[in-house]
Tab-separated table of C-alpha atoms in Angstrom:
chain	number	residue	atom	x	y	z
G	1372	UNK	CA	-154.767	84.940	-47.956
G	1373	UNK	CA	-153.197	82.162	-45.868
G	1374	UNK	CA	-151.238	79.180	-46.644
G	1375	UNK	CA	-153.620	76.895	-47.017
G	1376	UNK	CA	-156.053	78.992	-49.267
G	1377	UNK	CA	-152.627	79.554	-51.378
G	1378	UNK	CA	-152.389	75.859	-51.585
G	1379	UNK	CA	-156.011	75.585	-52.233
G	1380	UNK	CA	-155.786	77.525	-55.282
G	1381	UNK	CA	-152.598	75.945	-56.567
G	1382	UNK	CA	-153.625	72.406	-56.265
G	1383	UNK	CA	-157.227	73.505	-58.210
G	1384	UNK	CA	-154.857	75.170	-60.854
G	1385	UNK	CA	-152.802	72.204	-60.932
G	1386	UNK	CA	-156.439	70.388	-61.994
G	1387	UNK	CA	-157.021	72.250	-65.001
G	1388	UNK	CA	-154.373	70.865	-67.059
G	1389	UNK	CA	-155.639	67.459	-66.939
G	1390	UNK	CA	-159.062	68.017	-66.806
G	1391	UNK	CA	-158.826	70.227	-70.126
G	1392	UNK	CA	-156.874	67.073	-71.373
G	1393	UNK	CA	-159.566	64.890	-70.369
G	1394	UNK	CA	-161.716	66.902	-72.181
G	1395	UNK	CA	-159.816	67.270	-75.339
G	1396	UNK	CA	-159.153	62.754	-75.519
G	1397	UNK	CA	-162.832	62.687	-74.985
G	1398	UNK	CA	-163.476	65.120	-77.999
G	1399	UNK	CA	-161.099	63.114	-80.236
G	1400	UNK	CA	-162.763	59.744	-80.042
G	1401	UNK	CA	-164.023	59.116	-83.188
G	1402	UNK	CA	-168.210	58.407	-83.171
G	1403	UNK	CA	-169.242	55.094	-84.094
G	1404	UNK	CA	-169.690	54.571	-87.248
G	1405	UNK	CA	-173.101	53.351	-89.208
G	1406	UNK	CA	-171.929	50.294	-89.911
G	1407	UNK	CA	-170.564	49.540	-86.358
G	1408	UNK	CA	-174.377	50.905	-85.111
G	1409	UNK	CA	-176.295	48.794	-87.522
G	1410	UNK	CA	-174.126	45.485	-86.146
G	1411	UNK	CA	-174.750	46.690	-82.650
G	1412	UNK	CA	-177.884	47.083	-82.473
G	1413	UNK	CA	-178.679	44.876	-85.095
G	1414	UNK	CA	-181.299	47.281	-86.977
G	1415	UNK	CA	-180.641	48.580	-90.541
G	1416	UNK	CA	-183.474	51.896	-90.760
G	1417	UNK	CA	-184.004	52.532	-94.293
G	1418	UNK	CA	-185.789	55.764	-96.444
G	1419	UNK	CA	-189.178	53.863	-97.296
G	1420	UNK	CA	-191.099	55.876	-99.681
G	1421	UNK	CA	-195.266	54.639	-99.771
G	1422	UNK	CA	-196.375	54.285	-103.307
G	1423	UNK	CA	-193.070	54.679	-104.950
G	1424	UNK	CA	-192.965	51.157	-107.135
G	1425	UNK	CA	-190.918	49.313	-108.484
G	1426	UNK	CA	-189.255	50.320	-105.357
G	1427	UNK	CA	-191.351	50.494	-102.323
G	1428	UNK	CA	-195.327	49.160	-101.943
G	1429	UNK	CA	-196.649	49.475	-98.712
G	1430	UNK	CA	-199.961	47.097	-97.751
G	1431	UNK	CA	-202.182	49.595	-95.855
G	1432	UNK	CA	-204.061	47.173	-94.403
G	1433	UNK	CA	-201.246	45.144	-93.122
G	1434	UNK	CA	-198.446	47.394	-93.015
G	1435	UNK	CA	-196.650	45.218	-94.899
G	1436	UNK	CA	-193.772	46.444	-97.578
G	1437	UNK	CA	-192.768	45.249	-101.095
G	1438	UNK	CA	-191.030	46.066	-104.226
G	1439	UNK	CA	-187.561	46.124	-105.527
G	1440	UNK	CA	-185.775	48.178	-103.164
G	1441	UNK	CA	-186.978	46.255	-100.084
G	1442	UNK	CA	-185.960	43.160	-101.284
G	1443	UNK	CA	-182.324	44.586	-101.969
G	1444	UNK	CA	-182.868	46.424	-98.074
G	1445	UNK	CA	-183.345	42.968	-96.967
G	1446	UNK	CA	-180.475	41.246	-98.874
G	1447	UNK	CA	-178.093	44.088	-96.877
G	1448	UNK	CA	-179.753	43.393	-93.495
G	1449	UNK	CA	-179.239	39.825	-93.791
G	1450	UNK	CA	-175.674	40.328	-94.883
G	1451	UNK	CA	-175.351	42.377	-91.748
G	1452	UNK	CA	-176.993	40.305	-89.373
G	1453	UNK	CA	-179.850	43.228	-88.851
G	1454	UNK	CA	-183.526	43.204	-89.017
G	1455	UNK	CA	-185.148	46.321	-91.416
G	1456	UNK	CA	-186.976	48.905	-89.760
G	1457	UNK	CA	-188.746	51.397	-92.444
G	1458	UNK	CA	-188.754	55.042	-91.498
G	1459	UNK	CA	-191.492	56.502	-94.156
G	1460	UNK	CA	-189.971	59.149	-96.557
G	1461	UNK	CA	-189.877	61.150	-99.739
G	1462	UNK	CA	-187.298	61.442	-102.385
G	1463	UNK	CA	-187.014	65.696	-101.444
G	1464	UNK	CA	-186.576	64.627	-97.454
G	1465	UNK	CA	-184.472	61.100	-98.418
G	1466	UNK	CA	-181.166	63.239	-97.852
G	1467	UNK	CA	-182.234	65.029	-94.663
G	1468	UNK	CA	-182.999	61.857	-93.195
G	1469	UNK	CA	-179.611	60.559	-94.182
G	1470	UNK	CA	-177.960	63.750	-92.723
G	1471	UNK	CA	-180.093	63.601	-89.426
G	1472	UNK	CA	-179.200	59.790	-88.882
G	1473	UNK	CA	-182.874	58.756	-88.668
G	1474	UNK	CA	-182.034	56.410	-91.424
G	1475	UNK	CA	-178.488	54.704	-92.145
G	1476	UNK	CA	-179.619	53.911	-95.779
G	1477	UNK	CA	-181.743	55.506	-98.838
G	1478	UNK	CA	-182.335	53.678	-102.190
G	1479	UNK	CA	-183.017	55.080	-105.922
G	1480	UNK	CA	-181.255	58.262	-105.780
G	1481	UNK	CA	-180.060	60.353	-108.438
G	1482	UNK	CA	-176.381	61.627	-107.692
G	1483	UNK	CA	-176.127	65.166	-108.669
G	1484	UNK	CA	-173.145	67.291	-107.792
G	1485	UNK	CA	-175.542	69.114	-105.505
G	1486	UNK	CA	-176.758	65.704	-103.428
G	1487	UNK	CA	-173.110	64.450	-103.446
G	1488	UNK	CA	-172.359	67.443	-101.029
G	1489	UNK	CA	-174.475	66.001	-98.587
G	1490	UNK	CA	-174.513	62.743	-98.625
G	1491	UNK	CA	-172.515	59.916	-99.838
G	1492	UNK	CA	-173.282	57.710	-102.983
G	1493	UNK	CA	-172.673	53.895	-103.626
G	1494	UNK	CA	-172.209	52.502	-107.231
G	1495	UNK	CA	-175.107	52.934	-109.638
G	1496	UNK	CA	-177.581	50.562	-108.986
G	1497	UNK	CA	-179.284	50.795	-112.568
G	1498	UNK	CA	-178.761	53.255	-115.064
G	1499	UNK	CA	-181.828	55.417	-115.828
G	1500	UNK	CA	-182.492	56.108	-119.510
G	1501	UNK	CA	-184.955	59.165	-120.615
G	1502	UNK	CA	-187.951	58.651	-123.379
G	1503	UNK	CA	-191.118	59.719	-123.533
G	1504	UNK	CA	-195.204	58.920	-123.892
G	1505	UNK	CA	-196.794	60.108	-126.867
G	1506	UNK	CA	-199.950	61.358	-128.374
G	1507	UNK	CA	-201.309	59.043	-131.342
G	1508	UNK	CA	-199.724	59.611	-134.367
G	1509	UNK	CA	-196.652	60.442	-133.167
G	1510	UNK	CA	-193.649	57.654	-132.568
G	1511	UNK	CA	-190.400	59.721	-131.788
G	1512	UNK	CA	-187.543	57.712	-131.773
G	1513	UNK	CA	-184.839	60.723	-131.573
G	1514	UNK	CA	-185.066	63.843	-129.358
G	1515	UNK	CA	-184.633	65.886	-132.561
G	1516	UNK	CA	-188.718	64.023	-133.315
G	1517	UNK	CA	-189.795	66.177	-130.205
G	1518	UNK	CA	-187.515	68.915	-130.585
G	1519	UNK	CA	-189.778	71.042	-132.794
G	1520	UNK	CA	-191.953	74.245	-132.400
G	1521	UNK	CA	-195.359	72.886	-132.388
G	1522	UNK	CA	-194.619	70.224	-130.049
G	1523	UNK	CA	-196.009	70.716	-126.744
G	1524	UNK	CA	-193.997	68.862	-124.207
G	1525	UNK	CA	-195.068	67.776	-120.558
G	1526	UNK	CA	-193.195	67.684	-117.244
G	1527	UNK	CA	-193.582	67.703	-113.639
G	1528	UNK	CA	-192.165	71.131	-112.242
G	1529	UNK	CA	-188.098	70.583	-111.042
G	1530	UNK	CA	-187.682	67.050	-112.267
G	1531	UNK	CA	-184.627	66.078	-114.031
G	1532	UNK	CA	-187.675	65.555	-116.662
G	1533	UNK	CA	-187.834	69.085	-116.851
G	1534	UNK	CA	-184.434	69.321	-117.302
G	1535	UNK	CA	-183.858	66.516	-120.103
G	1536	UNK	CA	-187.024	68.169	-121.592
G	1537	UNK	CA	-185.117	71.832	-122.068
G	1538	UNK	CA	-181.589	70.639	-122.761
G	1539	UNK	CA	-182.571	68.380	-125.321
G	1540	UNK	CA	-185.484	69.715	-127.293
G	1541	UNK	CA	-184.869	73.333	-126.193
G	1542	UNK	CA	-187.190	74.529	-129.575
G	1543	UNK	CA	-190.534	72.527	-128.371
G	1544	UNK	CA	-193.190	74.238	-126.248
G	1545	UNK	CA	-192.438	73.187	-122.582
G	1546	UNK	CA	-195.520	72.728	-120.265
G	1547	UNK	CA	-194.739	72.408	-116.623
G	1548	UNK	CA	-197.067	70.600	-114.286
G	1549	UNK	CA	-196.869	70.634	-110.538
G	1550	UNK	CA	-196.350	66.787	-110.685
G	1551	UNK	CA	-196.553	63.724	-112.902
G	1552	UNK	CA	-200.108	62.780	-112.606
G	1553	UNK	CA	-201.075	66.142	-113.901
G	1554	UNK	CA	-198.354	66.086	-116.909
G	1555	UNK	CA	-199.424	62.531	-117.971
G	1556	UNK	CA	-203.118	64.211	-117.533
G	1557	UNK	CA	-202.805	66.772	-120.152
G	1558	UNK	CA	-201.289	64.124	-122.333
G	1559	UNK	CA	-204.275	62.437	-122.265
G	1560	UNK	CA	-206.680	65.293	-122.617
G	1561	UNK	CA	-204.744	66.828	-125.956
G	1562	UNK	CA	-202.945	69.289	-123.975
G	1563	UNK	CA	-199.604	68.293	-124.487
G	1564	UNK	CA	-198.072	66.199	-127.486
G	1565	UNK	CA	-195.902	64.199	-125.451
G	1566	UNK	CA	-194.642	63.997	-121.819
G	1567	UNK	CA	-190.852	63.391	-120.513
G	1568	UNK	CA	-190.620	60.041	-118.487
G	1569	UNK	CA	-187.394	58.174	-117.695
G	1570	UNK	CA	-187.756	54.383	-117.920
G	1571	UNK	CA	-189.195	52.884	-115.045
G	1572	UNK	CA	-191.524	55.727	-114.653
G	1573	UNK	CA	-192.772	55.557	-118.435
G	1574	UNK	CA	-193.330	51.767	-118.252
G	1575	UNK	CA	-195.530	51.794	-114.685
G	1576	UNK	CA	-197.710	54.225	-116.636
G	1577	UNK	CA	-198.709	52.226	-119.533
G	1578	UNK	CA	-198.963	49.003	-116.999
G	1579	UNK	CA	-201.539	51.165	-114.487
G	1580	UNK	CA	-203.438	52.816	-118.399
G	1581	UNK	CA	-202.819	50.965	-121.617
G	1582	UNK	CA	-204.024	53.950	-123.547
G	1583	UNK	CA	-200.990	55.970	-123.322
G	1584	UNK	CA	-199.734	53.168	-125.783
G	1585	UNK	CA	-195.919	53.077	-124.977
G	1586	UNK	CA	-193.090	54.065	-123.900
G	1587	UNK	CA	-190.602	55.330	-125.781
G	1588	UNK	CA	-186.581	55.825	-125.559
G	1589	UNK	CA	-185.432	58.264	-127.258
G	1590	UNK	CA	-181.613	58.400	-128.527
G	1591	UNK	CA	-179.171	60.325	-130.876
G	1592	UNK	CA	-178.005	60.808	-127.908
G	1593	UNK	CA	-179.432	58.329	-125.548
G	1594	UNK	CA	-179.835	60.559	-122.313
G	1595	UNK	CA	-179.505	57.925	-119.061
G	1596	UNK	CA	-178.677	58.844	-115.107
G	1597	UNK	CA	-177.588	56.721	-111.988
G	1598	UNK	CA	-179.941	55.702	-109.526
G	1599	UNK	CA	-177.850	54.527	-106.215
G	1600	UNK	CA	-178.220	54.016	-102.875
G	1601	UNK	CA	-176.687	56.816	-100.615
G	1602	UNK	CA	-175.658	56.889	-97.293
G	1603	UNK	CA	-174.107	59.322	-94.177
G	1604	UNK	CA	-171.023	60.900	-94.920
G	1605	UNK	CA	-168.723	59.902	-92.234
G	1606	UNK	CA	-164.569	59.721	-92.229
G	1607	UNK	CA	-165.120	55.245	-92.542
G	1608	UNK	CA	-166.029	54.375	-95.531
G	1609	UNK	CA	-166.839	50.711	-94.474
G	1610	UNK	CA	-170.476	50.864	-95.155
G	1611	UNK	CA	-170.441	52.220	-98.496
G	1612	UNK	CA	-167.285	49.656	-99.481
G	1613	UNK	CA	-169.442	46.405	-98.481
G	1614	UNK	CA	-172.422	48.224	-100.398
G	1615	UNK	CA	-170.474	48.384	-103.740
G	1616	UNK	CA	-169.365	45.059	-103.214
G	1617	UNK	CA	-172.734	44.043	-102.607
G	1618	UNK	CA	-174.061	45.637	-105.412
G	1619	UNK	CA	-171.403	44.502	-107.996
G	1620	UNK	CA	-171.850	40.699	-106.999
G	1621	UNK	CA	-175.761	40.784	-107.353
G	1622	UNK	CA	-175.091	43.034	-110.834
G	1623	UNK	CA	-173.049	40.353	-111.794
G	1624	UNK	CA	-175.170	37.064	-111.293
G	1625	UNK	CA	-178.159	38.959	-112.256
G	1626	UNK	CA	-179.798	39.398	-109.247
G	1627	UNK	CA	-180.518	42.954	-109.314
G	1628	UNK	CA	-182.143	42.712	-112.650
G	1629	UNK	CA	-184.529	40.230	-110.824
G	1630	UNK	CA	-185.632	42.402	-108.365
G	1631	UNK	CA	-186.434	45.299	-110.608
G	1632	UNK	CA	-188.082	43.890	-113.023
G	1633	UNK	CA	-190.098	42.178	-109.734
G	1634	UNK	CA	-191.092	45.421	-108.578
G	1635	UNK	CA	-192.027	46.264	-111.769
G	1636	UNK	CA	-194.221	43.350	-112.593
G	1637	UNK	CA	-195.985	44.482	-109.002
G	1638	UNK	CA	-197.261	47.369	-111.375
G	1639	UNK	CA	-198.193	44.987	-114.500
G	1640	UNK	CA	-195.234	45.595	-116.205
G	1641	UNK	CA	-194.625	42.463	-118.556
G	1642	UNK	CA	-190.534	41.725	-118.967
G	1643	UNK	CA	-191.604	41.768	-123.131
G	1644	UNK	CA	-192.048	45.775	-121.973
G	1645	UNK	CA	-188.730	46.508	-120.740
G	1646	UNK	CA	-186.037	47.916	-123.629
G	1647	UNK	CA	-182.953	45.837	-123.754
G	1648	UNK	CA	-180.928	49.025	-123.521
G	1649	UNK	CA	-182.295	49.400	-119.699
G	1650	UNK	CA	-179.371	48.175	-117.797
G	1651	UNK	CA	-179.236	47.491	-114.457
């Protein structure tokens, strides 16, 4: 090989130092965050689950949204400077959506330990307290009322209902339904004596069919979850810091409250309904 071919070779060798440096700077730079994307491009894409009140209502002939959780979605886009854009969703694909980054924000979440490996949670935006519907006759008031042999209790299939249901009146019948049309169906039809509903849930059921009668929470103990929003994991923590703050000012002067009971009252729900122990 000549000198210049020697040379060549050298000077190309020389090259792979800094181009493997290059490299390694450009793998380094940290991505842009969510809340940096959201202020760029001025969008805030939410979870928007159809049907899901007092959360989400969407108008199928306009197109048009409504219920508690947009209104709180639009609060956070204004405080941004962002428009909304809805990206339609379930609760099961809420998370994958969060961990795919087609949407920067998902409301009404319960936090489990599993979830929280995924994605990240904000403060509670209402705690979520467990009762039940009943047959007539029968007014429980304690879980140990439905906690007996010959009562038949209804769930939908892999609900935390189903899991309040065995943990707290492990001696009843349990009666799993794919989902909660069908357990509030045998309810009605004498096939079950009473069916698992946390708040919200129990109260839009009576507002849609006054014969179920009411809603009842049940205590001794009183059995309540989080609901939050959630959002990406990522190393800044930005978004999720404003969303606490967010979410304790509007706690505080009431606000959330408002909106809640809002989207409930979309479903018939009279504020007379709602149990003073249902904080949010």
């Amino acid at each position: 090989m000549g000198k210049v071919g020697r040379r060549t070779l050298a000077g190309g060798a020389a090259l792979v130092p800094a181009a493997g440096l290059i490299g390694a700077a450009r793998a380094e730079t940290p991505a842009e965050s969510a809340l940096d994307r959201i202020r760029r491009t001025k969008t805030l894409r939410i979870a928007a689950l159809p049907g899901e009140l007092p959360y989400f209502q969407k108008n199928l002939a306009t197109g048009a949204w409504g219920g508690a959780a947009i209104e709180m979605a639009d609060s956070i886009a204004k405080l941004l400077g962002a428009k909304l854009d809805y990206v339609e969703a379930t609760y099961g694909t809420s998370v994958l959506d969060l961990q795919s980054d087609k949407v920067y924000l998902a409301f009404a979440l319960n936090p489990t330990p599993e979830r929280t490996l995924a994605v990240r949670f904000a403060h509670p935006m209402l705690i979520h307290p467990f009762g039940c519907l009943a047959r007539p006759g029968l007014a429980p008031k304690t879980w140990a009322d439905i906690d007996k042999p010959e009562i038949r209790i209804a769930f939908d299939i892999g609900s935390l209902h189903e899991t309040v249901a065995k943990r707290f009146a492990p001696k009843a019948q349990h009666v799993g339904f794919p989902n909660r049309d069908q357990a509030l169906l045998a309810l009605q039809s004498g096939r079950a004596d009473v069916d698992v509903l946390a708040a919200l849930l129990g109260l839009s059921a009576v507002a849609k069919n006054p014969a179920l009668g009411r809603w009842y929470l049940l205590g001794q103990p009183t059995v309540a979850l989080p609901s939050s929003l959630a959002v990406q994991y990522e190393p800044d923590t930005r978004f999720v810091d404003v969303l606490n703050a967010w979410l304790d000012f509007n706690r505080g002067i009431g606000q959330l409250r408002e909106w809640i009971i809002g989207g409930l009252e979309l479903e018939g729900v009279k504020r007379e309904q709602i149990p003073s122990e249902l904080t949010f």
